mmCIF file of C-alpha atoms in Angstrom:
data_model
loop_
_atom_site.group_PDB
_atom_site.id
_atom_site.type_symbol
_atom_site.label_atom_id
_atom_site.label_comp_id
_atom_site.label_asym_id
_atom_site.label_seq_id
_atom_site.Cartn_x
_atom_site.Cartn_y
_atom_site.Cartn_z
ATOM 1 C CA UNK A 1 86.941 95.210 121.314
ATOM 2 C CA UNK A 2 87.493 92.307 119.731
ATOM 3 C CA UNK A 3 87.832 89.096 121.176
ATOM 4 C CA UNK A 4 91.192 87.604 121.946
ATOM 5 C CA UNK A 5 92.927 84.834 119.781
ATOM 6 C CA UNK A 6 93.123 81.337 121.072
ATOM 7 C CA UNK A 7 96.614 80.554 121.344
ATOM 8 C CA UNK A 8 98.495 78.117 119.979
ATOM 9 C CA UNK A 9 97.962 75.179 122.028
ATOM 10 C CA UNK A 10 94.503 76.008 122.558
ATOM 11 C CA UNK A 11 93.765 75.843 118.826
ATOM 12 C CA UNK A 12 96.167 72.866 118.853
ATOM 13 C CA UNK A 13 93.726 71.327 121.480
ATOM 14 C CA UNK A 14 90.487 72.410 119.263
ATOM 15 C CA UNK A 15 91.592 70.336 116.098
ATOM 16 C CA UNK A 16 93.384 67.243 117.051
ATOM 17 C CA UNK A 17 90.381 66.501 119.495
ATOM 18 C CA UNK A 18 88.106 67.080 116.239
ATOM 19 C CA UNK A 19 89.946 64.055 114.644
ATOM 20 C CA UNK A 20 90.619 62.495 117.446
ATOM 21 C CA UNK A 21 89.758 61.874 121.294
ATOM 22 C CA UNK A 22 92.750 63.058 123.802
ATOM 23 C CA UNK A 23 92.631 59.654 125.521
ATOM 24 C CA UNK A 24 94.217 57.790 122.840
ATOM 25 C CA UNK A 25 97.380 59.714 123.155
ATOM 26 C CA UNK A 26 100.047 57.005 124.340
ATOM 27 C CA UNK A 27 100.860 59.531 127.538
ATOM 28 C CA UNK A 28 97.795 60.520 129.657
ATOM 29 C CA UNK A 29 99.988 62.528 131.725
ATOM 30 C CA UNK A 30 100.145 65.168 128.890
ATOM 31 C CA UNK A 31 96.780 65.407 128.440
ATOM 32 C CA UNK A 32 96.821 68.507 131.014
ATOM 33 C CA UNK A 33 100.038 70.405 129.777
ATOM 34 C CA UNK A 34 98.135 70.025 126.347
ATOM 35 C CA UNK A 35 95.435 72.323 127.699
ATOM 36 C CA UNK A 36 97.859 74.678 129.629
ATOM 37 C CA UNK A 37 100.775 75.026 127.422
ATOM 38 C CA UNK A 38 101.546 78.261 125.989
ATOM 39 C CA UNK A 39 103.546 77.786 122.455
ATOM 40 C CA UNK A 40 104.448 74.918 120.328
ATOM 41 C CA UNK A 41 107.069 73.795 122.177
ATOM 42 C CA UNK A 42 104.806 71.234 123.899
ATOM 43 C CA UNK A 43 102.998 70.177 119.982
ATOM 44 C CA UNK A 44 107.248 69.648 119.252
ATOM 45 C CA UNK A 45 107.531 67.338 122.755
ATOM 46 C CA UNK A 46 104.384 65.295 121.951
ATOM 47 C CA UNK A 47 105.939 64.547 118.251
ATOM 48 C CA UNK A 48 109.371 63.762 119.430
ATOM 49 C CA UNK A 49 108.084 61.401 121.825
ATOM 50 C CA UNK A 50 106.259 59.833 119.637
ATOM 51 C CA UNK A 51 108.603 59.160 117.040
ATOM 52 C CA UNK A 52 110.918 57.713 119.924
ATOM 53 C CA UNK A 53 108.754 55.214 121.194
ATOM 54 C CA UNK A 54 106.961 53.234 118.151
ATOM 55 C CA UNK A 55 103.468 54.210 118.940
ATOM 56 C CA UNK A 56 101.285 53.906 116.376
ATOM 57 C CA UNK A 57 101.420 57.403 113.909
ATOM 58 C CA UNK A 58 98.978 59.953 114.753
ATOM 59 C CA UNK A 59 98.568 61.790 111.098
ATOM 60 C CA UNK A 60 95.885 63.626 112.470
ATOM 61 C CA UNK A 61 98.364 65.245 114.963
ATOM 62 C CA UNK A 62 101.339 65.824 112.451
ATOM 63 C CA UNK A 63 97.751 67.611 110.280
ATOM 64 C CA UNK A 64 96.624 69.656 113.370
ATOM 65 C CA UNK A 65 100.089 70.762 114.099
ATOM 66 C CA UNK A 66 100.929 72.203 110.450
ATOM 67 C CA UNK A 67 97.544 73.961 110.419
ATOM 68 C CA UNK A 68 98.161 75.986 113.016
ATOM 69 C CA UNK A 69 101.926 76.310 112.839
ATOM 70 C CA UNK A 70 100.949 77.517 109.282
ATOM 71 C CA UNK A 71 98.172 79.665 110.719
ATOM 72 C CA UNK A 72 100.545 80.906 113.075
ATOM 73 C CA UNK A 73 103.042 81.954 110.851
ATOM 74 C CA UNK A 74 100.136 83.924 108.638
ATOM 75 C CA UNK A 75 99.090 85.937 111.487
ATOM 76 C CA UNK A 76 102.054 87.973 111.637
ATOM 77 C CA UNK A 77 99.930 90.632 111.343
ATOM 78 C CA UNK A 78 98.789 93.929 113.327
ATOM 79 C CA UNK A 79 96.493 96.946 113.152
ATOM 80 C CA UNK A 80 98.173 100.573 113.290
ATOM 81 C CA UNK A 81 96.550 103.828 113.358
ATOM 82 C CA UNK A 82 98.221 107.387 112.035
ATOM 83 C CA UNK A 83 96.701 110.496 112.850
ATOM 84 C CA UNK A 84 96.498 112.910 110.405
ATOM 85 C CA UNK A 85 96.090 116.529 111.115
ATOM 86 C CA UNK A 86 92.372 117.368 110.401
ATOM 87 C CA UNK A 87 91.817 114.468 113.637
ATOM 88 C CA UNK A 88 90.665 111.724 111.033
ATOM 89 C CA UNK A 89 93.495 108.863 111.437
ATOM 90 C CA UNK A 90 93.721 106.245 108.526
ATOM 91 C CA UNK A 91 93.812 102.449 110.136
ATOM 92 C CA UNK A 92 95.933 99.877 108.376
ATOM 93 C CA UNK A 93 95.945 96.221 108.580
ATOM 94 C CA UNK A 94 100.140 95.820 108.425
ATOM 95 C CA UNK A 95 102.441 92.769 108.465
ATOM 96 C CA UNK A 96 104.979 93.012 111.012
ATOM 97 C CA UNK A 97 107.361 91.272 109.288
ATOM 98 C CA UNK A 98 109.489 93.030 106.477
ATOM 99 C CA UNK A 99 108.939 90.014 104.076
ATOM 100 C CA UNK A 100 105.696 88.393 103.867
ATOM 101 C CA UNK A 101 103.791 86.452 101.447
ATOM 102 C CA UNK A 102 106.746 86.405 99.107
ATOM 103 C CA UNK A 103 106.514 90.830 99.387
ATOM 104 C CA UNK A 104 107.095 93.393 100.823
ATOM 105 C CA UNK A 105 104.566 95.992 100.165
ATOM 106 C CA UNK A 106 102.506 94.322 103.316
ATOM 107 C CA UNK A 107 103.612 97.246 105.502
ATOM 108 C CA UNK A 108 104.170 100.837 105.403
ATOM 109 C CA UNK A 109 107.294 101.950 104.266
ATOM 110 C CA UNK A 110 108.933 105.279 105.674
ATOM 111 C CA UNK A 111 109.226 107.104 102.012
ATOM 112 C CA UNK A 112 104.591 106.933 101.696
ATOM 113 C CA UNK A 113 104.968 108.485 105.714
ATOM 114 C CA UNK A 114 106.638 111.559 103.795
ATOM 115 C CA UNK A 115 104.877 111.725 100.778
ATOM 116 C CA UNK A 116 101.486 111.850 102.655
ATOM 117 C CA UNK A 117 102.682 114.240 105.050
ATOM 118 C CA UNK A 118 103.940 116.762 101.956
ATOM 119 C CA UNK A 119 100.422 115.651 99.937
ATOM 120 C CA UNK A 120 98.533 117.035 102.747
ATOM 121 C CA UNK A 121 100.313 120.408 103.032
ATOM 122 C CA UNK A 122 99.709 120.465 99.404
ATOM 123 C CA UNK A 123 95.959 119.773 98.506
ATOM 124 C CA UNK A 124 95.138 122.098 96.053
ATOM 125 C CA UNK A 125 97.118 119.732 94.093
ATOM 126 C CA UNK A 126 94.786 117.091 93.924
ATOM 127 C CA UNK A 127 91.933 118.397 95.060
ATOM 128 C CA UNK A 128 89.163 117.942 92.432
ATOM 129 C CA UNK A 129 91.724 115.828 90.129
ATOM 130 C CA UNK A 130 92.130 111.875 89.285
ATOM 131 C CA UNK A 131 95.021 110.989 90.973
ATOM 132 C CA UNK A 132 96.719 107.579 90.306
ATOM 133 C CA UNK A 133 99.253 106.059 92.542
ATOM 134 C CA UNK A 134 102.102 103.461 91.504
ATOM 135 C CA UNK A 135 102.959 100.877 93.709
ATOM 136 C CA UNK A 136 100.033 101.535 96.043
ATOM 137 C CA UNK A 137 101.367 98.891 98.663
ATOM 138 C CA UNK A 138 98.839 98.649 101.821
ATOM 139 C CA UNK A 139 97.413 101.956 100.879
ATOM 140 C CA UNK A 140 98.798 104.744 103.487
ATOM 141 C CA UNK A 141 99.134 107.405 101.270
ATOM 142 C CA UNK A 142 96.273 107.043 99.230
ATOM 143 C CA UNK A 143 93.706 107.015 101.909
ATOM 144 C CA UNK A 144 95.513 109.874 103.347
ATOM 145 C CA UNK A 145 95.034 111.431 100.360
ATOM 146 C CA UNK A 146 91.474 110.470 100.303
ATOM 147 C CA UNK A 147 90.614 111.415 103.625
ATOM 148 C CA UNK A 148 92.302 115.385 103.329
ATOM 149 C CA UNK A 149 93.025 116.566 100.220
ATOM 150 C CA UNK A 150 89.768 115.930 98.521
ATOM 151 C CA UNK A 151 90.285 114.436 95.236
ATOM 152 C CA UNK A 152 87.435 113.230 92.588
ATOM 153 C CA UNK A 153 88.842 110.231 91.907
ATOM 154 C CA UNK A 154 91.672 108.131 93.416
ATOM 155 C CA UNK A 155 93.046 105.099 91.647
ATOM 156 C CA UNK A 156 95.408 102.640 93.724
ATOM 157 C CA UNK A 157 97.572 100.227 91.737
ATOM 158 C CA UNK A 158 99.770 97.092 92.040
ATOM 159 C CA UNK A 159 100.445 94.087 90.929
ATOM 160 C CA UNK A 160 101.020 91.487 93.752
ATOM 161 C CA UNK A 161 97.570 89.612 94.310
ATOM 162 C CA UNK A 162 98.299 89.176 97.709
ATOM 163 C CA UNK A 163 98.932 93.310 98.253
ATOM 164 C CA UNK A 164 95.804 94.240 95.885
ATOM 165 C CA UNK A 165 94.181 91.787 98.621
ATOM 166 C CA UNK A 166 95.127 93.675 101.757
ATOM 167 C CA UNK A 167 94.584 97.004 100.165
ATOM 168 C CA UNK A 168 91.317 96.377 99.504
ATOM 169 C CA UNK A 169 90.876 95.280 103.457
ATOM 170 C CA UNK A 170 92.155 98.855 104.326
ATOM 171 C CA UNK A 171 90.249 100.590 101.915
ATOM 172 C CA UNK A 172 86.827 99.144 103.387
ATOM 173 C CA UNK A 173 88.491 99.528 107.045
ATOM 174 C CA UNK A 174 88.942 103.430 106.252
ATOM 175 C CA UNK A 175 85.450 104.029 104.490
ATOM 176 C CA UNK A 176 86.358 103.966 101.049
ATOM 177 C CA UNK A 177 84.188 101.584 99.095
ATOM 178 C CA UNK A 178 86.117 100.665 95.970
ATOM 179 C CA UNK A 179 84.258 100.256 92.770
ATOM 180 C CA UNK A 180 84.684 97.812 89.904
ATOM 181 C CA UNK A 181 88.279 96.328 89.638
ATOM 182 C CA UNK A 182 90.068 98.333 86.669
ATOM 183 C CA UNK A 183 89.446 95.953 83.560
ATOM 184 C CA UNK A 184 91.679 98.332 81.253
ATOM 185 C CA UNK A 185 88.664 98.962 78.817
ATOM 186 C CA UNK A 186 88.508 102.286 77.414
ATOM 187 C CA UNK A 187 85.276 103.343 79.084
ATOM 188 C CA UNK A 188 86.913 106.218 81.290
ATOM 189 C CA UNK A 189 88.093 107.846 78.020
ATOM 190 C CA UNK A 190 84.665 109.322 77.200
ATOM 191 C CA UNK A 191 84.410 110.867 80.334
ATOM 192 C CA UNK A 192 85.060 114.855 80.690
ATOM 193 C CA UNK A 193 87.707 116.647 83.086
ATOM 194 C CA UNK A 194 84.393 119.417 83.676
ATOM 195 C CA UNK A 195 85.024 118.596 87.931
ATOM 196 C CA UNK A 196 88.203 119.410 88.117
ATOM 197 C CA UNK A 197 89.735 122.005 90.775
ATOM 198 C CA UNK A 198 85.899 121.041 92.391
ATOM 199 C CA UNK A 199 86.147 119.656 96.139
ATOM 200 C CA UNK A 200 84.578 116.189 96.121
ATOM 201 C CA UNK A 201 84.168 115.048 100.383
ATOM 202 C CA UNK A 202 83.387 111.289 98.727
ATOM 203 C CA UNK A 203 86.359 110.612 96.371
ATOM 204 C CA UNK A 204 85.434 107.770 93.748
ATOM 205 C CA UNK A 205 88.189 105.118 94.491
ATOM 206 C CA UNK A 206 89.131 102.574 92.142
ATOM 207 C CA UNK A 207 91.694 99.665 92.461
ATOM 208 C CA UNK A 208 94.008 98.387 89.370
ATOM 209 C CA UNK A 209 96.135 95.631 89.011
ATOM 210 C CA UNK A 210 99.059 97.351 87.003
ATOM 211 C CA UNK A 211 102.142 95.423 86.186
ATOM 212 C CA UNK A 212 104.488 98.615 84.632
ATOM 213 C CA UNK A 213 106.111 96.249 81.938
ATOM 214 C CA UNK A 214 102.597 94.995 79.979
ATOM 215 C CA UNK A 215 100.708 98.045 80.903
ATOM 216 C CA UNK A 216 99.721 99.661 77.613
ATOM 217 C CA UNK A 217 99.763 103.714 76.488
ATOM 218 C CA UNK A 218 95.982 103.218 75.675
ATOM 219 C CA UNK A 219 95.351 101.866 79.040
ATOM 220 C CA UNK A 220 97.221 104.670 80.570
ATOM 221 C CA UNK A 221 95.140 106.809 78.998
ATOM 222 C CA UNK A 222 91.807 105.661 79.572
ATOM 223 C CA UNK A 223 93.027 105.956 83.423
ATOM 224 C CA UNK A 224 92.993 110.136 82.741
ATOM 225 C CA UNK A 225 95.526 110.894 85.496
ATOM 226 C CA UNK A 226 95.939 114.374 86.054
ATOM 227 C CA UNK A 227 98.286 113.737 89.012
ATOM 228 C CA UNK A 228 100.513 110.568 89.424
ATOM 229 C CA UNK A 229 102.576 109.995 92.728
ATOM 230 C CA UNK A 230 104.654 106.908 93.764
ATOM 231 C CA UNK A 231 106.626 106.206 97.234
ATOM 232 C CA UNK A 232 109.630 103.700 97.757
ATOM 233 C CA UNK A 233 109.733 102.230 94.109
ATOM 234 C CA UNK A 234 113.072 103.122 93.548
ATOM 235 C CA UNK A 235 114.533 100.082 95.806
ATOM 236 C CA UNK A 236 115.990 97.498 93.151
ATOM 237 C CA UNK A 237 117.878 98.127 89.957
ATOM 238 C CA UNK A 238 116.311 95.654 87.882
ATOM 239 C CA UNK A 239 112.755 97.316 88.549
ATOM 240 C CA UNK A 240 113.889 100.805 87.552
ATOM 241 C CA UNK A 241 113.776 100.208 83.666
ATOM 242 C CA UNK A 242 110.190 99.081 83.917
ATOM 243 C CA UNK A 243 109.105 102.214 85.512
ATOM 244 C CA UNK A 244 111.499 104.565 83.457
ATOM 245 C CA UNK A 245 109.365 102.508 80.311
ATOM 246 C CA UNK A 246 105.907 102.895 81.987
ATOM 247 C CA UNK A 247 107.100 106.637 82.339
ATOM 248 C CA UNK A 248 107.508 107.384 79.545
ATOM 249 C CA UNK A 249 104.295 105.272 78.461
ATOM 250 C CA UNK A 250 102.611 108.005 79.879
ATOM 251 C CA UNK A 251 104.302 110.855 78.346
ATOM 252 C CA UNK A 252 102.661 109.680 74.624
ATOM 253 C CA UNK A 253 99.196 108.358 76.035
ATOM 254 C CA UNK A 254 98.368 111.732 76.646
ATOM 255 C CA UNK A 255 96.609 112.849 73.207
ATOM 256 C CA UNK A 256 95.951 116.192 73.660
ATOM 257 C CA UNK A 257 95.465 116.453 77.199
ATOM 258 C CA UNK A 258 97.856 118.005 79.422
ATOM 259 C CA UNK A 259 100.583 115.436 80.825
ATOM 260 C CA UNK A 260 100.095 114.360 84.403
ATOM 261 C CA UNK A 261 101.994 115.923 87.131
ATOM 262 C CA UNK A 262 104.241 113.499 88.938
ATOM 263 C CA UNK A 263 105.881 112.880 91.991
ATOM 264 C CA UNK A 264 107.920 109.900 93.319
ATOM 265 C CA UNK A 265 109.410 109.456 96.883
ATOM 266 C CA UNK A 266 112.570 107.348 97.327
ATOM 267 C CA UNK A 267 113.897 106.536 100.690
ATOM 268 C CA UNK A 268 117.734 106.612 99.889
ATOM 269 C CA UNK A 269 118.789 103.116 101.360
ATOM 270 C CA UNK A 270 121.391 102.913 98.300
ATOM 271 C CA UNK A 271 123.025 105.897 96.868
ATOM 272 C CA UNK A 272 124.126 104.045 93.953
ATOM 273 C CA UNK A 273 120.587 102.562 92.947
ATOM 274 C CA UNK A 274 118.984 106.205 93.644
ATOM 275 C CA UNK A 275 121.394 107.822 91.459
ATOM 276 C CA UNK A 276 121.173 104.841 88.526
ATOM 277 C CA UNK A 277 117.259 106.211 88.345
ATOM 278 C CA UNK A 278 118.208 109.563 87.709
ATOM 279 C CA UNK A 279 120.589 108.696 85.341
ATOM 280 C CA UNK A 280 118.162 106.366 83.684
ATOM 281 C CA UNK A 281 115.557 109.244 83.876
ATOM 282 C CA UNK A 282 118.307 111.530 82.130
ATOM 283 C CA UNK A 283 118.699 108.991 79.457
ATOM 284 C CA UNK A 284 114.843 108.288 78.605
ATOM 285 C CA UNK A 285 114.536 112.580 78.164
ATOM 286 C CA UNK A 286 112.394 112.896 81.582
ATOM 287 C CA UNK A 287 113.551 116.172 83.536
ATOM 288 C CA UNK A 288 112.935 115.979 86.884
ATOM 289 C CA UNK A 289 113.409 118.717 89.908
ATOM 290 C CA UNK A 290 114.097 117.977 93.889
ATOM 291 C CA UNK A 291 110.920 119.064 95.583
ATOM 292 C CA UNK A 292 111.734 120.783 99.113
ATOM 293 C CA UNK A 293 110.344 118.750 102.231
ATOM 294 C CA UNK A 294 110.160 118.916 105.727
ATOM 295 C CA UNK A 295 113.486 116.881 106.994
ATOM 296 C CA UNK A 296 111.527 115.222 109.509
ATOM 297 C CA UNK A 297 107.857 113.441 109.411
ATOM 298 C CA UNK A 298 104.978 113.748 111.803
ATOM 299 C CA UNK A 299 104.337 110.049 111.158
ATOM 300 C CA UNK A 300 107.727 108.970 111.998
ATOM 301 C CA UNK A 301 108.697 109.114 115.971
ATOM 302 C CA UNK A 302 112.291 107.013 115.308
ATOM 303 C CA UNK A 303 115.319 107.540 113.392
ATOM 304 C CA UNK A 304 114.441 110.066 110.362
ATOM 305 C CA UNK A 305 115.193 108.299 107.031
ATOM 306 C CA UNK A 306 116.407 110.531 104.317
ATOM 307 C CA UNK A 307 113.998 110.887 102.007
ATOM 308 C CA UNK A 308 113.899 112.781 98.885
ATOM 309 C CA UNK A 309 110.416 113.937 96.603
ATOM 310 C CA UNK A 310 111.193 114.249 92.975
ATOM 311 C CA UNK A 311 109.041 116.080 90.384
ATOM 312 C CA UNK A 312 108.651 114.242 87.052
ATOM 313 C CA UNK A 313 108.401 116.151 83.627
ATOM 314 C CA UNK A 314 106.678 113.318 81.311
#
């Protein structure tokens, strides 16, 4: 088990007395409630008093005191583990707040719950077959995927440094080593689709930072997708013509392979936005078909969001 976290005064304590000994404080009597205290109120009660009284400015305190409040607000973090049904679990390093770092792919969203849950009722479909995922987030689904469904090779993308950065934590947390960050050269073009349909128990897994409005059709196609799914990227209008455009990107950067099978999962939060993506998908000549799903979601033990799987004909 790991070790506990110092709290907040304690790591308070740690760094102010680094820069400075505890006796020069202006107000011995505090030097106890320093050690004792349990949140920041006490860091705020040392500052006001301070600033009341004309003492000479402590810079290393007002230094100490954003450090950790900063540290403090960066930790709002926590470790959750889903079971899947073979007994493996996948273990994810989440945020617990629903924005963080300017994002909010830092946690798992309730649309990748269902589309891992109707991926692993499904592996034939990607067992034995390079399967790339848009909008990869934290990486739920994909390790799911990785952990039951056997597939040869599993690509994760996004384009937030700060997600590609956690995903990579959870990747190494669950067991999957990820090889050389996606450069977009065309080196994966030369190589064969002779493995497919085989089971592969160590799935190569690859990370790519993929921004949907600059990605190329060449790049797309040195990826060799046979299978591309996508949860909860239908949230905000102005992303949906990006996607509908890397879409169809993909429909023409297939040469004279077989286009990819996809499949996109949308939590409906906003009828209208769910319904300007179809219409948008309509307009750009994609055909798409409501997959049936379980209503409810082994992953899920609250309130069932509605979720809907569409197929994609790119």
């Amino acid at each position: 088990m790991a070790e506990p976290r110092p709290g907040l005064a304690l790591r308070f304590q740690r760094r102010f007395l680094a820069a400075r000994p505890l006796r020069s404080l202006p107000w011995p009597e505090l030097e106890q409630s320093l050690r004792t205290a349990p949140d920041s109120a006490l860091l705020a009660d040392i500052l006001h008093k301070l600033e009341s009284t004309a003492a000479e400015p402590l810079d290393e305190l007002y230094e100490a005191l954003a450090d950790v409040l900063k540290e403090e607000e960066e930790s709002t973090h926590c470790y959750k583990n889903y079971l899947l049904p073979s007994g493996d679990c996948v273990s994810l390093c989440e945020s617990t707040a629903l924005i963080s770092g300017g994002t909010t792919g830092l946690l798992t969203w309730e649309a990748a719950l269902h589309l891992a849950q109707w991926a692993l009722q499904n592996p034939s479909l990607f067992r034995g077959r390079t399967v790339l995922e848009l909008g990869s987030g934290i990486g739920f689904t994909g390790i799911a995927i990785c952990k039951s469904c056997q597939p040869r090779t599993f690509i994760f993308s996004d384009c937030h440094p700060r997600v590609l950065q956690q995903l990579g934590e959870n990747l190494q947390l669950n067991g999957l080593t990820p090889g050389p960050e996606v450069t977009w050269s065309t080196q994966r073009e030369s190589q064969g689709q002779e493995g497919e349909g085989q089971s592969c128990q160590t799935p190569e897994v690859m990370v790519a930072e993929l921004d949907w409005g600059s990605v190329t059709e060449k790049q797309l196609l040195a990826l060799r997708a046979d299978v591309v799914i996508a949860a909860d990227v239908v949230y905000d209008p102005e992303i949906i013509l990006a996607l509908i455009g890397m879409l169809q990107k993909l429909s023409t950067s297939r040469a004279d392979r077989k286009a990819p099978e996809v499949f996109i999962a949308s939590t409906i939060r906003n009828p209208d936005t769910y319904q300007l993506f179809q219409a948008e998908l309509d307009k750009a000549g994609i055909r798409w078909q409501v997959i049936p799903a379980h209503s409810s979601c082994n992953f899920l033990y609250d309130v069932q969001p509605d979720v809907t799987i569409l197929q994609l004909f790119v």
